[in-house]
Coordinates of C-alpha atoms in Angstrom, one line a residue:
A1 CA 8.1 1.3 75.6
G2 CA 10.2 1.6 78.7
Q3 CA 13.4 1.5 76.6
R4 CA 15.7 4.2 75.1
P5 CA 15.5 4.4 71.3
I6 CA 19.2 4.0 70.3
V7 CA 20.4 3.5 66.7
W8 CA 23.9 2.5 65.6
A9 CA 23.9 3.3 61.8
S10 CA 27.4 3.4 60.4
N11 CA 28.9 6.6 58.9
A12 CA 29.0 4.9 55.5
Y13 CA 25.3 4.1 55.6
L14 CA 24.4 7.6 56.7
M15 CA 26.6 9.2 54.0
D16 CA 24.9 7.0 51.4
Q17 CA 21.4 7.9 52.7
T18 CA 22.0 11.7 53.0
G19 CA 24.6 12.4 50.3
F20 CA 26.7 14.2 52.8
S21 CA 30.5 14.0 53.0
L22 CA 32.0 12.6 56.2
S23 CA 32.9 16.1 57.5
A24 CA 29.4 17.4 56.7
L25 CA 27.8 14.4 58.4
K26 CA 29.8 15.0 61.6
R27 CA 29.0 18.7 61.5
H28 CA 25.3 18.1 61.2
A29 CA 25.3 15.4 63.9
R30 CA 27.0 17.9 66.4
R31 CA 24.4 20.5 65.4
L32 CA 21.5 18.1 66.1
V33 CA 23.0 17.4 69.5
Q34 CA 23.4 21.1 70.3
I35 CA 19.8 22.0 69.5
G36 CA 18.5 19.0 71.5
V37 CA 17.2 16.7 68.8
I38 CA 19.4 13.7 69.4
A39 CA 22.1 12.7 72.0
F40 CA 25.2 10.7 71.8
K41 CA 25.7 7.5 73.8
D42 CA 29.3 6.5 73.3
S43 CA 30.8 3.1 73.7
P44 CA 34.1 2.6 75.6
N45 CA 35.9 2.4 72.3
G46 CA 33.9 5.2 70.6
K47 CA 32.2 2.9 68.1
R48 CA 28.5 2.5 67.4
W49 CA 27.1 -1.0 67.9
G50 CA 24.2 -2.9 69.5
H51 CA 22.7 -6.3 70.4
R52 CA 19.1 -7.6 70.5
D53 CA 17.6 -10.5 72.3
P54 CA 15.8 -13.3 70.4
A55 CA 12.6 -11.4 70.7
G56 CA 14.1 -8.3 68.9
Y57 CA 14.5 -6.1 72.0
I58 CA 17.6 -4.0 72.3
I59 CA 19.6 -5.2 75.3
E60 CA 22.8 -3.2 74.7
A61 CA 23.5 -0.4 72.3
Y62 CA 25.8 2.6 71.7
G63 CA 25.3 5.3 69.1
Y64 CA 22.6 8.0 68.5
D65 CA 20.0 8.3 71.3
L66 CA 16.7 9.4 69.7
S67 CA 14.9 10.0 73.1
P68 CA 15.0 13.9 72.7
L69 CA 13.4 13.5 69.3
A70 CA 10.7 11.2 70.6
A71 CA 10.0 13.6 73.5
R72 CA 9.6 16.5 71.0
A73 CA 7.7 14.7 68.3
G74 CA 4.5 16.7 68.9
E75 CA 6.4 19.9 68.8
F76 CA 8.1 19.0 65.5
T77 CA 4.8 17.9 64.0
N78 CA 3.2 21.3 64.8
L79 CA 6.3 23.1 63.5
F80 CA 6.1 21.2 60.3
E81 CA 2.4 22.0 59.9
D82 CA 3.0 25.7 60.4
L83 CA 5.8 25.5 57.9
R84 CA 3.6 23.8 55.4
K85 CA 0.9 26.4 55.8
E86 CA 3.4 29.3 55.5
R87 CA 4.8 27.8 52.3
A88 CA 1.3 27.4 50.8
L89 CA 0.4 31.0 51.8
C90 CA 3.6 32.3 50.2
Q91 CA 2.9 30.4 47.0
R92 CA -0.7 31.7 46.8
L93 CA 0.5 35.3 47.5
K94 CA 3.1 35.0 44.7
R95 CA 0.5 33.8 42.3
Q96 CA -1.9 36.7 43.2
I97 CA 0.9 39.2 42.8
T98 CA 1.8 37.8 39.4
I99 CA -1.8 37.9 38.2
T100 CA -2.3 41.5 39.5
R101 CA 0.9 42.6 37.8
R102 CA -0.3 41.2 34.5
V103 CA -3.7 43.0 34.8
I104 CA -1.9 46.3 35.7
R105 CA 0.4 45.9 32.7
A106 CA -2.4 45.1 30.3
R107 CA -4.4 48.1 31.5
L108 CA -1.5 50.5 31.2
E109 CA -0.5 49.2 27.7
A110 CA -4.1 49.5 26.5
A111 CA -4.4 53.1 27.8
L112 CA -1.1 54.2 26.4
S113 CA -1.7 52.6 23.1
K114 CA -5.0 54.6 22.8
A115 CA -3.3 57.8 23.9
W116 CA -6.0 58.3 26.5
A117 CA -5.7 61.3 28.8
G118 CA -4.9 60.4 32.3
P119 CA -2.1 60.0 35.0
W120 CA -0.6 57.0 33.1
T121 CA 3.0 58.2 33.4
D122 CA 2.7 58.5 37.2
L123 CA 0.9 55.2 37.5
A124 CA 3.6 53.5 35.4
K125 CA 6.3 54.9 37.6
S126 CA 4.4 53.6 40.7
F127 CA 4.2 50.2 39.0
D128 CA 7.9 50.2 38.2
G129 CA 8.6 51.0 41.9
L130 CA 6.6 48.1 43.1
L131 CA 8.3 45.8 40.5
E132 CA 11.7 46.8 42.0
R133 CA 10.4 45.6 45.4
L134 CA 9.7 42.1 44.2
P135 CA 11.6 39.6 46.4
R136 CA 14.7 38.1 44.9
R137 CA 14.9 35.3 47.6
K138 CA 12.6 33.6 50.1
T139 CA 10.3 36.1 51.7
A140 CA 7.9 35.7 54.7
S141 CA 4.2 35.7 54.0
N142 CA 3.6 39.0 55.9
E143 CA 6.0 40.9 53.6
L144 CA 4.4 39.3 50.5
S145 CA 1.0 40.2 51.9
Q146 CA 2.0 43.8 52.2
L147 CA 3.4 43.9 48.7
F148 CA 0.2 42.3 47.3
E149 CA -1.9 44.9 49.0
R150 CA 0.1 47.7 47.4
F151 CA -0.2 46.1 44.0
R152 CA -4.0 45.7 44.5
A153 CA -4.3 49.3 45.6
L154 CA -2.5 50.5 42.5
L155 CA -4.8 48.3 40.4
E156 CA -7.8 50.0 41.9
H157 CA -6.4 53.4 41.0
I158 CA -5.7 52.2 37.5
E159 CA -9.1 50.7 37.1
L160 CA -10.8 54.0 38.1
A161 CA -8.6 56.0 35.7
F162 CA -9.2 53.4 32.9
E163 CA -13.0 53.5 33.4
K164 CA -13.0 57.3 33.4
A165 CA -10.8 57.5 30.2
A166 CA -12.8 54.9 28.5
G167 CA -16.0 56.8 29.2
V168 CA -14.6 60.0 27.8
D169 CA -13.3 58.2 24.7
K170 CA -16.7 56.6 24.2
S171 CA -18.4 60.1 24.4
L172 CA -15.9 61.5 21.9
E173 CA -16.5 58.6 19.6
E174 CA -20.3 59.1 19.8
G175 CA -19.8 62.8 19.1
R176 CA -17.8 62.1 16.1
N177 CA -20.4 59.7 14.8
I178 CA -23.1 62.3 15.3
N179 CA -21.1 64.9 13.4
S180 CA -20.4 62.5 10.7
E181 CA -24.1 61.7 10.3
A182 CA -24.9 65.4 10.3
Q183 CA -22.4 66.1 7.5
K184 CA -24.0 63.4 5.5
L185 CA -27.5 64.9 5.9
N186 CA -26.3 68.5 5.4
P187 CA -23.5 68.6 2.7
R188 CA -21.7 71.8 2.6
E189 CA -21.6 71.9 -1.2
V190 CA -23.2 70.3 -4.1
N191 CA -21.1 68.9 -6.9
N192 CA -23.1 68.7 -10.2
D193 CA -20.1 67.5 -12.2
P194 CA -20.3 64.0 -13.6
H195 CA -18.7 61.3 -11.4
I196 CA -15.5 59.9 -13.0
L197 CA -14.5 56.4 -11.9
T198 CA -10.7 55.9 -11.9
T199 CA -9.8 52.2 -12.0
K200 CA -7.1 49.9 -13.2
Q201 CA -9.5 47.0 -13.6
L202 CA -10.0 45.9 -17.2
Y203 CA -13.6 46.2 -18.4
S204 CA -14.7 47.4 -15.0
V205 CA -17.6 49.3 -16.6
N206 CA -19.2 46.0 -17.5
R207 CA -19.2 44.6 -14.0
N208 CA -22.6 44.5 -12.3
S209 CA -23.4 45.7 -8.8
S210 CA -23.3 42.3 -7.2
E211 CA -19.8 41.7 -8.5
K212 CA -18.7 45.1 -7.2
E213 CA -20.0 44.3 -3.8
E214 CA -18.2 40.9 -3.8
T215 CA -15.0 42.6 -4.8
A216 CA -15.4 45.3 -2.1
G217 CA -15.4 42.7 0.6
V218 CA -18.9 41.2 1.0
A219 CA -17.5 37.7 0.3
Q220 CA -14.0 38.2 1.5
P221 CA -12.3 35.3 3.3
H222 CA -12.4 35.6 7.1
D223 CA -8.6 35.6 7.5
T224 CA -8.3 38.5 5.1
R225 CA -10.9 40.5 7.0
L226 CA -9.1 39.6 10.2
R227 CA -5.8 41.1 8.9
E228 CA -7.7 44.3 7.8
E229 CA -9.5 44.6 11.2
T230 CA -6.2 44.1 13.1
S231 CA -4.4 46.7 11.0
H232 CA -7.2 49.3 11.6
K233 CA -8.0 48.5 15.2
G234 CA -4.6 48.2 16.7
N235 CA -4.6 44.4 17.1
K236 CA -7.9 44.5 19.2
P237 CA -11.3 42.9 18.3
R238 CA -13.6 45.4 16.6
G239 CA -15.8 47.2 19.1
T240 CA -13.8 46.1 22.2
S241 CA -10.8 47.3 24.2
L242 CA -9.4 43.8 24.5
D243 CA -5.8 43.2 23.6
L244 CA -4.1 39.8 22.9
P245 CA -2.1 39.6 26.2
T246 CA -5.2 40.1 28.3
V247 CA -7.1 37.4 26.4
M248 CA -4.2 34.9 26.8
Q249 CA -3.7 35.7 30.5
A250 CA -7.4 35.4 31.2
C251 CA -7.6 32.0 29.4
P252 CA -4.5 30.0 30.3
E253 CA -6.0 26.7 29.3
F254 CA -6.6 27.9 25.7
A255 CA -3.2 29.5 25.6
T256 CA -1.5 26.3 26.6
W257 CA -3.4 24.2 24.1
A258 CA -2.9 26.7 21.3
R259 CA 0.9 26.9 21.9
N260 CA 1.2 23.2 22.0
T261 CA -0.7 22.8 18.7
S262 CA 0.2 25.9 16.8
G263 CA 3.5 27.1 18.3
Y264 CA 4.1 30.7 19.5
L265 CA 1.2 33.1 19.1
T266 CA 2.3 36.5 17.8
D267 CA -1.0 38.1 16.7
W268 CA -4.7 37.7 16.3
G269 CA -4.2 35.8 13.0
D270 CA -2.3 33.1 14.9
V271 CA -5.0 32.9 17.6
Y272 CA -7.7 32.7 14.9
R273 CA -6.0 29.8 13.2
A274 CA -5.4 28.0 16.6
A275 CA -9.1 28.5 17.5
G276 CA -10.2 27.0 14.2
Q277 CA -8.0 23.9 15.0
L278 CA -9.1 23.6 18.6
R279 CA -12.9 24.2 18.3
G280 CA -13.5 20.5 17.4
M281 CA -11.9 19.4 20.6
I282 CA -14.8 20.9 22.6
G283 CA -17.5 20.0 20.2
V284 CA -18.1 23.3 18.4
S285 CA -19.4 22.5 14.9
E286 CA -18.1 24.1 11.7
H287 CA -21.5 25.6 11.2
A288 CA -21.5 27.3 14.6
W289 CA -18.0 28.6 14.1
T290 CA -18.9 30.0 10.7
Q291 CA -22.1 31.6 12.1
A292 CA -20.1 33.2 14.9
Q293 CA -17.7 34.7 12.4
N294 CA -20.5 36.0 10.2
K295 CA -22.4 37.5 13.1
L296 CA -19.5 38.8 15.2
G297 CA -16.7 39.3 12.8
P298 CA -13.5 37.1 12.8
Q299 CA -11.8 38.8 15.7
L300 CA -14.7 39.0 18.1
A301 CA -15.7 35.5 17.2
T302 CA -12.1 34.3 17.9
A303 CA -12.2 36.0 21.4
A304 CA -15.6 34.4 22.0
L305 CA -14.3 30.9 21.1
V306 CA -11.2 31.4 23.3
L307 CA -13.5 32.2 26.2
T308 CA -15.7 29.2 25.5
F309 CA -12.8 26.8 25.2
D310 CA -11.3 28.0 28.5
K311 CA -14.6 27.8 30.4
H312 CA -15.2 24.3 29.1
C313 CA -11.8 23.2 30.2
T314 CA -12.4 24.5 33.7
G315 CA -15.8 22.9 33.9
E316 CA -17.8 26.1 33.8
V317 CA -19.5 25.3 30.5
S318 CA -20.9 21.9 29.7
S319 CA -22.2 22.7 26.2
P320 CA -19.7 24.9 24.3
G321 CA -21.7 25.0 21.1
G322 CA -24.8 26.3 23.0
Y323 CA -22.7 28.8 25.0
L324 CA -21.2 30.2 21.8
R325 CA -24.6 30.5 20.2
G326 CA -25.8 32.3 23.3
M327 CA -23.0 34.9 22.9
I328 CA -24.1 35.3 19.2
D329 CA -27.7 36.0 20.4
K330 CA -26.5 38.5 23.0
A331 CA -24.4 40.3 20.4
G332 CA -27.5 40.6 18.2
A333 CA -29.4 42.2 21.1
G334 CA -26.4 44.5 22.0
E335 CA -25.8 42.7 25.3
L336 CA -22.5 41.0 24.7
H337 CA -19.7 42.5 26.8
L338 CA -16.6 40.3 26.3
E339 CA -14.3 42.8 28.1
R340 CA -16.2 42.2 31.4
S341 CA -15.8 38.4 31.0
F342 CA -12.1 38.5 30.4
Y343 CA -11.2 41.1 33.0
G344 CA -13.6 39.3 35.4
R345 CA -11.6 36.1 35.0
L346 CA -8.3 38.0 35.7
N347 CA -9.8 39.5 38.8
I348 CA -11.0 36.1 40.0
Q349 CA -7.5 34.7 39.4
A350 CA -6.0 37.5 41.5
A351 CA -8.5 37.1 44.4

């Protein structure tokens, strides 16, 4: 108090502390003086030095005068706080943009893979246009906010088109099912010829009905059924429009653990095996896991366990076994909608 804060650190000390070369150190010192952060107080011989009394007070000193910095300390504190908030906002907007991009890509890929009617080509072009506008360097929060709003607006258009196309597809599927049932009830022709069974199985005529059922797949291993369901359903769980990228993006905790334990996940078979390895970590019993596969099918059970694992890791579910059994009960009542859960988590991440 009442004294000027002057420091006389040597160039060698400052170079060691900052990592600057001597020329860079002098350049930055001159710049700090120009913008009014520090001032020079030169000695007659141009060197920096100082003396203190026995009590430690500076009685004579030459070097860098920090009085301007002390006078503007409050200003710099406010500037730093504004900068910290700006950086945090930019990081949050970048995460929101990334998540929204992933949801858009998953929706477009799902619609195109199903060959649904809709403006998917135009929407994909709009998406590519927004991708080209992604910043390649540091960008202010207002620009990122505008870009995020455009991504979100595009997602809303895609969601509307997706829901409309999904409703049409569901209606067509129901119509095909009705026609199929009608054909079964009203066959166009009657064939009175004896049925001839063509087979390469030795002594197949001696096999009883239960053996035939077992051979046809009643007692097939779950991983074999999983491969068959994947091949027929386009790598999506039976009865849902979920694809693997959507599930992994919506459940990042499971994705991280699965890759750490099982390596790269390429298809639902890999996820099924990873789920079987990780279910014990959250306390899901072998009996509950087997029951889920029997009731839901291997793929849908895998998706349900992935969701259960991720919710347990984030603290949303305290009893994973009970939560999984609850989903099994909902499926039995026709009330299980896993798509809503996964897309809901993506939307929450993007919010």
